[in-house]
Tab-separated table of C-alpha atoms and ligand atoms in Angstrom:
chain	number	residue	atom	x	y	z
A	1	MET	CA	63.948	60.258	51.255
A	2	SER	CA	61.148	58.621	49.241
A	3	ARG	CA	57.744	57.819	50.746
A	4	LEU	CA	58.467	54.073	50.544
A	5	SER	CA	61.834	54.451	52.312
A	6	LEU	CA	60.125	56.414	55.096
A	7	LEU	CA	57.508	53.654	55.479
A	8	LYS	CA	60.236	51.007	55.571
A	9	ASP	CA	62.198	52.890	58.240
A	10	ALA	CA	59.105	53.264	60.418
A	11	TYR	CA	58.130	49.590	59.941
A	12	GLU	CA	61.629	48.369	60.853
A	13	ARG	CA	61.856	50.646	63.869
A	14	GLU	CA	58.369	50.059	65.324
A	15	GLY	CA	57.333	46.642	63.932
A	16	TYR	CA	54.221	48.243	62.359
A	17	VAL	CA	53.250	51.128	60.130
A	18	VAL	CA	49.985	52.765	59.031
A	19	VAL	CA	49.620	53.411	55.301
A	20	ARG	CA	46.829	55.887	54.556
A	21	GLY	CA	44.608	55.344	51.510
A	22	LEU	CA	46.451	52.180	50.429
A	23	LEU	CA	43.467	50.019	49.462
A	24	ASP	CA	41.251	50.506	46.424
A	25	ARG	CA	38.098	52.269	47.708
A	26	THR	CA	35.771	50.845	45.060
A	27	MET	CA	36.667	47.211	45.790
A	28	LEU	CA	36.601	47.864	49.545
A	29	GLU	CA	33.134	49.441	49.330
A	30	LEU	CA	31.773	46.496	47.316
A	31	LEU	CA	33.099	44.091	49.946
A	32	ALA	CA	31.805	46.317	52.764
A	33	SER	CA	28.320	46.131	51.297
A	34	LYS	CA	28.508	42.305	51.210
A	35	VAL	CA	29.549	42.375	54.886
A	36	THR	CA	26.698	44.737	55.812
A	37	GLN	CA	24.135	42.670	53.890
A	38	GLN	CA	25.287	39.554	55.751
A	39	LEU	CA	24.915	41.273	59.151
A	40	ASN	CA	21.435	42.498	58.163
A	41	ARG	CA	20.396	39.031	56.906
A	42	ASP	CA	21.601	37.484	60.185
A	43	GLY	CA	19.448	40.010	62.040
A	44	VAL	CA	22.425	41.393	64.005
A	45	ALA	CA	22.591	44.860	62.399
A	46	ASP	CA	20.140	47.553	61.546
A	47	GLY	CA	21.160	50.847	59.856
A	48	PHE	CA	24.421	52.665	60.627
A	49	THR	CA	25.950	54.488	63.608
A	50	SER	CA	26.804	58.203	63.358
A	51	THR	CA	30.426	57.252	62.444
A	52	GLY	CA	29.315	54.848	59.696
A	53	GLN	CA	29.593	51.353	61.228
A	54	PRO	CA	26.657	48.930	60.807
A	55	ARG	CA	24.567	49.448	63.969
A	56	PHE	CA	24.622	46.386	66.262
A	57	ARG	CA	21.385	44.570	67.085
A	58	GLU	CA	21.125	41.724	69.620
A	59	PRO	CA	20.193	38.461	67.863
A	60	LEU	CA	17.002	36.697	68.909
A	61	LEU	CA	18.867	33.373	68.828
A	62	PRO	CA	22.675	32.949	68.692
A	63	ASP	CA	23.783	30.991	65.635
A	64	PRO	CA	27.281	29.496	65.006
A	65	GLU	CA	26.938	30.521	61.355
A	66	PHE	CA	27.042	34.234	62.305
A	67	LEU	CA	30.185	36.166	61.427
A	68	LYS	CA	31.599	33.834	58.812
A	69	PHE	CA	30.973	36.384	56.020
A	70	ALA	CA	31.199	33.528	53.491
A	71	GLU	CA	30.022	35.568	50.513
A	72	ALA	CA	32.563	38.335	51.066
A	73	VAL	CA	35.429	35.940	51.958
A	74	SER	CA	34.922	33.876	48.799
A	75	SER	CA	34.518	36.898	46.515
A	76	GLU	CA	37.322	37.453	44.005
A	77	LEU	CA	37.430	41.052	45.235
A	78	THR	CA	39.268	39.877	48.383
A	79	GLU	CA	42.143	38.732	46.172
A	80	GLY	CA	42.040	41.739	43.825
A	81	LEU	CA	42.209	44.089	46.835
A	82	PHE	CA	45.573	42.682	47.969
A	83	GLN	CA	47.137	41.881	44.588
A	84	ASP	CA	46.784	45.561	43.681
A	85	PRO	CA	50.122	46.984	42.363
A	86	ARG	CA	50.058	49.764	45.003
A	87	VAL	CA	49.842	47.204	47.824
A	88	MET	CA	52.537	45.089	46.172
A	89	ASP	CA	54.889	48.085	45.858
A	90	VAL	CA	54.593	48.756	49.593
A	91	MET	CA	55.191	45.077	50.413
A	92	LYS	CA	58.205	44.888	48.088
A	93	ALA	CA	59.715	47.899	49.849
A	94	LEU	CA	59.020	46.611	53.385
A	95	LEU	CA	60.168	43.061	52.624
A	96	ASN	CA	63.110	44.213	50.540
A	97	THR	CA	62.288	41.809	47.712
A	98	GLU	CA	60.801	41.918	44.219
A	99	GLU	CA	59.071	38.553	44.779
A	100	VAL	CA	56.170	38.874	47.212
A	101	PHE	CA	53.662	36.106	47.996
A	102	VAL	CA	50.134	36.766	49.313
A	103	HIS	CA	48.766	33.961	51.515
A	104	PRO	CA	45.625	32.525	49.869
A	105	ASN	CA	43.469	32.718	53.016
A	106	LYS	CA	42.071	36.142	53.905
A	107	TRP	CA	40.080	36.810	57.084
A	108	ILE	CA	37.028	39.007	57.547
A	109	ARG	CA	36.072	39.702	61.164
A	110	GLY	CA	33.252	41.452	62.945
A	111	LEU	CA	33.850	42.717	66.488
A	112	ALA	CA	30.568	43.309	68.312
A	113	PRO	CA	30.195	45.869	71.131
A	114	LEU	CA	31.773	44.920	74.468
A	115	ASP	CA	28.458	44.773	76.333
A	116	SER	CA	26.747	42.540	73.745
A	117	SER	CA	26.238	38.768	73.729
A	118	LEU	CA	28.396	38.424	70.588
A	119	HIS	CA	31.513	40.236	71.820
A	120	CYS	CA	34.587	38.065	71.260
A	121	SER	CA	38.050	39.638	70.998
A	122	PRO	CA	41.403	37.826	70.769
A	123	GLY	CA	43.827	38.779	73.561
A	124	VAL	CA	47.197	40.374	72.813
A	125	HIS	CA	49.185	37.820	70.811
A	126	GLN	CA	51.859	37.326	68.175
A	127	ASP	CA	50.878	35.692	64.867
A	128	PHE	CA	53.985	33.549	64.444
A	129	PRO	CA	53.101	30.508	66.620
A	130	GLU	CA	49.854	30.040	64.667
A	131	LEU	CA	51.239	30.859	61.214
A	132	GLN	CA	54.858	29.674	61.505
A	133	GLY	CA	56.940	29.696	58.308
A	134	SER	CA	58.566	33.014	57.444
A	135	SER	CA	59.710	35.304	60.251
A	136	ARG	CA	59.298	38.199	57.798
A	137	GLN	CA	55.527	37.754	57.293
A	138	ILE	CA	53.512	40.964	57.313
A	139	THR	CA	49.854	41.155	58.304
A	140	LEU	CA	47.767	43.823	56.592
A	141	TRP	CA	44.755	44.724	58.767
A	142	ALA	CA	42.167	47.149	57.409
A	143	PRO	CA	38.741	48.307	58.573
A	144	PHE	CA	35.732	48.451	56.234
A	145	PHE	CA	34.265	51.425	58.115
A	146	TYR	CA	35.826	54.297	60.085
A	147	VAL	CA	37.255	53.054	63.388
A	148	ASP	CA	38.949	54.588	66.418
A	149	GLU	CA	40.113	53.251	69.755
A	150	GLY	CA	36.613	53.281	71.282
A	151	SER	CA	34.991	51.569	68.323
A	152	GLY	CA	37.484	48.690	68.092
A	153	SER	CA	40.619	49.742	66.173
A	154	LEU	CA	43.279	47.028	66.511
A	155	PRO	CA	46.020	47.873	69.059
A	156	VAL	CA	49.651	47.084	68.192
A	157	TYR	CA	52.416	47.079	70.795
A	158	ASN	CA	56.079	47.998	70.655
A	159	LYS	CA	58.681	45.459	71.663
A	160	LYS	CA	62.470	45.570	71.857
A	161	LEU	CA	64.249	45.558	68.489
A	162	GLY	CA	65.295	42.042	67.483
A	163	GLU	CA	63.064	40.359	70.082
A	164	THR	CA	61.025	37.473	68.590
A	165	LEU	CA	58.763	35.236	70.710
A	166	LEU	CA	57.456	36.743	73.933
A	167	PRO	CA	56.284	34.815	77.031
A	168	LEU	CA	52.608	33.878	77.333
A	169	GLU	CA	50.212	33.765	80.275
A	170	LEU	CA	46.827	32.097	80.664
A	171	ALA	CA	43.885	34.417	80.039
A	172	LEU	CA	40.105	34.241	79.834
A	173	ASN	CA	39.883	35.087	76.140
A	174	PRO	CA	38.982	32.995	73.045
A	175	SER	CA	42.504	31.541	72.599
A	176	GLY	CA	43.035	31.036	76.352
A	177	TRP	CA	46.392	32.865	76.261
A	178	GLN	CA	47.902	36.333	75.931
A	179	VAL	CA	51.367	37.865	75.813
A	180	CYS	CA	52.490	38.609	79.420
A	181	SER	CA	51.565	42.214	80.047
A	182	GLU	CA	54.927	42.997	81.769
A	183	VAL	CA	56.893	42.432	78.552
A	184	LEU	CA	54.694	44.625	76.340
A	185	GLY	CA	55.978	48.012	75.190
A	186	ASP	CA	53.760	51.004	74.361
A	187	LYS	CA	50.239	50.406	73.107
A	188	ASN	CA	49.379	52.156	69.830
A	189	VAL	CA	45.858	52.509	68.483
A	190	PHE	CA	45.007	54.452	65.320
A	191	GLU	CA	42.005	56.210	63.860
A	192	LEU	CA	41.562	54.526	60.494
A	193	SER	CA	39.243	55.307	57.581
A	194	PRO	CA	38.219	52.923	54.808
A	195	GLY	CA	41.278	52.423	52.579
A	196	ASP	CA	43.810	52.919	55.405
A	197	ALA	CA	45.851	49.861	56.355
A	198	LEU	CA	47.781	48.822	59.461
A	199	LEU	CA	50.780	46.652	58.563
A	200	PHE	CA	52.702	44.682	61.183
A	201	ASN	CA	55.295	41.936	61.469
A	202	THR	CA	54.456	38.377	62.540
A	203	PHE	CA	56.189	38.936	65.933
A	204	THR	CA	54.504	42.287	66.623
A	205	PRO	CA	52.136	41.908	69.605
A	206	HIS	CA	48.600	42.970	68.704
A	207	GLY	CA	45.003	42.301	69.719
A	208	GLY	CA	42.748	42.981	72.664
A	209	ALA	CA	40.650	45.472	70.672
A	210	THR	CA	37.707	46.811	72.682
A	211	ASN	CA	34.583	48.059	71.015
A	212	THR	CA	32.643	50.264	73.385
A	213	GLY	CA	30.613	51.774	70.544
A	214	GLU	CA	27.192	50.866	69.194
A	215	GLY	CA	28.324	49.384	65.894
A	216	TRP	CA	30.135	46.456	64.348
A	217	ARG	CA	33.877	46.891	63.861
A	218	CYS	CA	34.413	45.025	60.586
A	219	SER	CA	37.868	44.333	59.184
A	220	ILE	CA	39.774	42.326	56.594
A	221	GLU	CA	43.256	40.802	56.927
A	222	ALA	CA	45.805	39.329	54.541
A	223	ARG	CA	49.339	38.077	55.018
A	224	PHE	CA	52.362	38.670	52.790
A	225	GLN	CA	55.896	37.230	52.731
A	226	PRO	CA	58.911	36.862	50.463
A	227	LEU	CA	58.303	34.131	47.879
A	228	SER	CA	61.591	32.440	48.798
A	229	ASP	CA	60.777	32.120	52.543
A	230	PRO	CA	59.055	28.982	53.888
A	231	LEU	CA	55.276	28.717	54.238
A	232	ALA	CA	53.630	26.311	56.719
A	233	ILE	CA	51.269	23.860	55.010
A	234	SER	CA	48.424	24.851	57.368
A	235	ASN	CA	48.211	28.249	55.586
A	236	PHE	CA	47.924	26.644	52.207
A	237	ALA	CA	46.292	23.225	52.363
A	238	LYS	CA	42.665	24.338	52.527
A	239	PRO	CA	40.475	27.447	52.335
A	240	LEU	CA	38.934	28.692	55.580
A	241	LEU	CA	35.277	28.102	54.718
A	242	THR	CA	35.044	25.542	51.897
A	243	GLN	CA	36.376	22.017	51.591
A	244	ASP	CA	38.860	22.659	48.773
A	245	TRP	CA	40.303	25.380	46.550
A	246	GLN	CA	38.428	24.083	43.487
A	247	THR	CA	35.137	24.948	45.208
A	248	PHE	CA	36.493	28.172	46.634
A	249	TYR	CA	37.646	29.558	43.277
A	250	GLN	CA	34.456	28.664	41.390
A	251	GLY	CA	33.341	31.606	39.244
A	252	TRP	CA	36.618	33.557	39.592
A	253	ASP	CA	37.969	35.136	36.373
A	254	THR	CA	41.498	36.286	37.104
A	255	TRP	CA	42.955	35.213	40.435
A	256	GLY	CA	41.810	31.590	40.916
A	257	PHE	CA	44.835	29.353	41.720
A	258	TYR	CA	47.221	32.312	41.334
A	259	TRP	CA	49.719	30.366	43.494
A	260	LYS	CA	49.624	27.095	41.487
A	261	ASP	CA	53.029	27.499	39.819
A	262	ARG	CA	54.380	30.202	42.078
A	263	HIS	CA	54.436	29.581	45.797
A	264	PRO	CA	56.987	29.472	48.632
A	265	PRO	CA	58.676	26.242	49.752
A	266	ILE	CA	56.124	24.394	51.893
A	267	ILE	CA	57.081	23.146	55.379
A	268	GLU	CA	55.237	21.084	58.012
A	269	PHE	CA	53.302	22.797	60.817
A	270	ASP	CA	55.101	22.317	64.153
A	271	PRO	CA	52.405	21.181	66.642
A	272	SER	CA	54.656	21.443	69.728
A	273	TRP	CA	53.349	24.959	70.453
A	274	GLU	CA	49.800	23.714	70.756
A	275	ARG	CA	50.845	20.705	72.842
A	276	TRP	CA	52.783	22.951	75.207
A	277	ARG	CA	49.736	25.186	75.635
A	278	ASP	CA	47.395	22.241	76.317
A	279	LEU	CA	49.741	20.578	78.813
A	280	THR	CA	50.529	23.838	80.607
A	281	ALA	CA	46.808	24.646	80.889
A	282	ILE	CA	46.200	21.194	82.421
A	283	GLY	CA	49.140	21.605	84.828
A	284	GLU	CA	47.950	25.063	85.936
A	285	ALA	CA	44.341	23.878	86.289
A	286	ILE	CA	45.495	21.046	88.569
A	287	LYS	CA	47.132	23.745	90.731
A	288	GLY	CA	43.762	25.547	90.855
A	289	ASN	CA	44.498	28.407	88.429
A	290	GLU	CA	41.057	29.600	87.248
A	291	ASN	CA	42.635	31.533	84.362
A	292	ALA	CA	43.269	28.139	82.715
A	293	VAL	CA	39.585	27.615	81.941
A	294	ALA	CA	39.497	29.112	78.421
A	295	ALA	CA	42.686	27.244	77.417
A	296	LEU	CA	41.210	24.026	78.885
A	297	GLU	CA	38.148	24.404	76.648
A	298	ILE	CA	40.460	24.393	73.636
A	299	ALA	CA	42.467	21.399	74.977
A	300	ALA	CA	39.208	19.501	75.650
A	301	GLN	CA	38.071	20.037	72.069
A	302	PHE	CA	41.277	19.985	70.007
A	303	GLY	CA	43.898	18.237	72.221
A	304	VAL	CA	46.107	15.866	70.209
A	305	SER	CA	45.197	12.709	72.128
A	306	GLU	CA	42.138	11.326	73.886
A	307	PRO	CA	43.781	11.368	77.375
A	308	ILE	CA	44.558	15.103	76.954
A	309	ARG	CA	41.020	15.856	75.795
A	310	SER	CA	39.333	13.860	78.588
A	311	CYS	CA	41.681	15.188	81.303
A	312	ALA	CA	40.977	18.785	80.161
A	313	GLN	CA	37.223	18.035	80.099
A	314	ARG	CA	37.250	16.651	83.680
A	315	LEU	CA	39.156	19.677	84.947
A	316	LEU	CA	36.759	21.992	83.120
A	317	GLU	CA	33.819	20.452	84.926
A	318	SER	CA	35.503	21.242	88.262
A	319	PHE	CA	35.655	24.945	87.267
A	320	GLU	CA	32.101	25.252	85.932
A	321	GLY	CA	30.799	28.835	85.625
A	322	VAL	CA	34.206	30.587	85.687
A	323	TYR	CA	34.288	31.478	81.974
A	324	ASP	CA	31.126	31.444	79.910
A	325	GLN	CA	31.646	32.706	76.390
B	401	AKG	O1	40.772	41.986	64.373
B	401	AKG	C1	41.121	41.693	65.508
B	401	AKG	O2	40.618	42.166	66.529
B	401	AKG	C2	42.263	40.714	65.671
B	401	AKG	C3	43.062	40.554	64.423
B	401	AKG	C4	44.229	39.648	64.586
B	401	AKG	O3	44.461	39.070	65.600
B	401	AKG	C5	45.160	39.472	63.488
B	401	AKG	O4	45.061	40.185	62.487
B	401	AKG	O5	46.067	38.607	63.603
């Protein structure tokens, strides 16, 4: 059996697979140095830990601009890294298609140590409700520096074959929700070196990474799907950090607007998921469930209508002090 067939078998069986040495080390190192420089400029890192992560430093003043990594995110290297023929060959094999599409938005994240003021880790979740579109989407998650379970490697969970959406419960984490722990299968966490990639399907539960080390766990993510599958407009309409793609691609030589004449059929984003979450959080808060507080904060800020936002805000005030991020 070929290496790619073995990867495909493992991915289909488990919902995830680790591919060692997949990413171009030179491009990854250039991006890693942009990430490190940003942390140093923000005054939240100083030197490196013994395992090679930027060493965490408490900021004098918290700043909402921290952790956006704008220079690295908008670098053409982020596109080159994922359009690499070796990455494409793996995606073609896993998706069983010759026509693969890379989502234009890529994410760079920094996970600070658990006991620090900047620690913020998404709970265990599935990507599909946020991304929508193709049920065959694959997330590629890769660390910039060596990572293991203690220093924040991303856990992925098994689920039953063929199972799609899993039930949610309220939780005191940044999204306010997590997959119910009773339905989760085995937890899997990998030691990964720069260049290694963790690939998982859009329904594969993942998240809840804990960083008990002294450094920043820094990672990059991209999403891939068959070109013929639908793509929700929310993943396409706008870059993450600039107002439009024209601005985002300024100065790029090769990959700017790579999707202009070649992109999947675009569909609307279905907002009913978010409405359900907001209304359920309000209902549970009325019953006195303190675990609704983080979800209420989101409903108070982003709820679809003014009555939802003001109702969530009033309930939040009655729970003051339960969840301070
Ligand atoms: O990096 C993390 O801790 C979370 C990543 C994540 O949720 C994702 O890749 O969808």
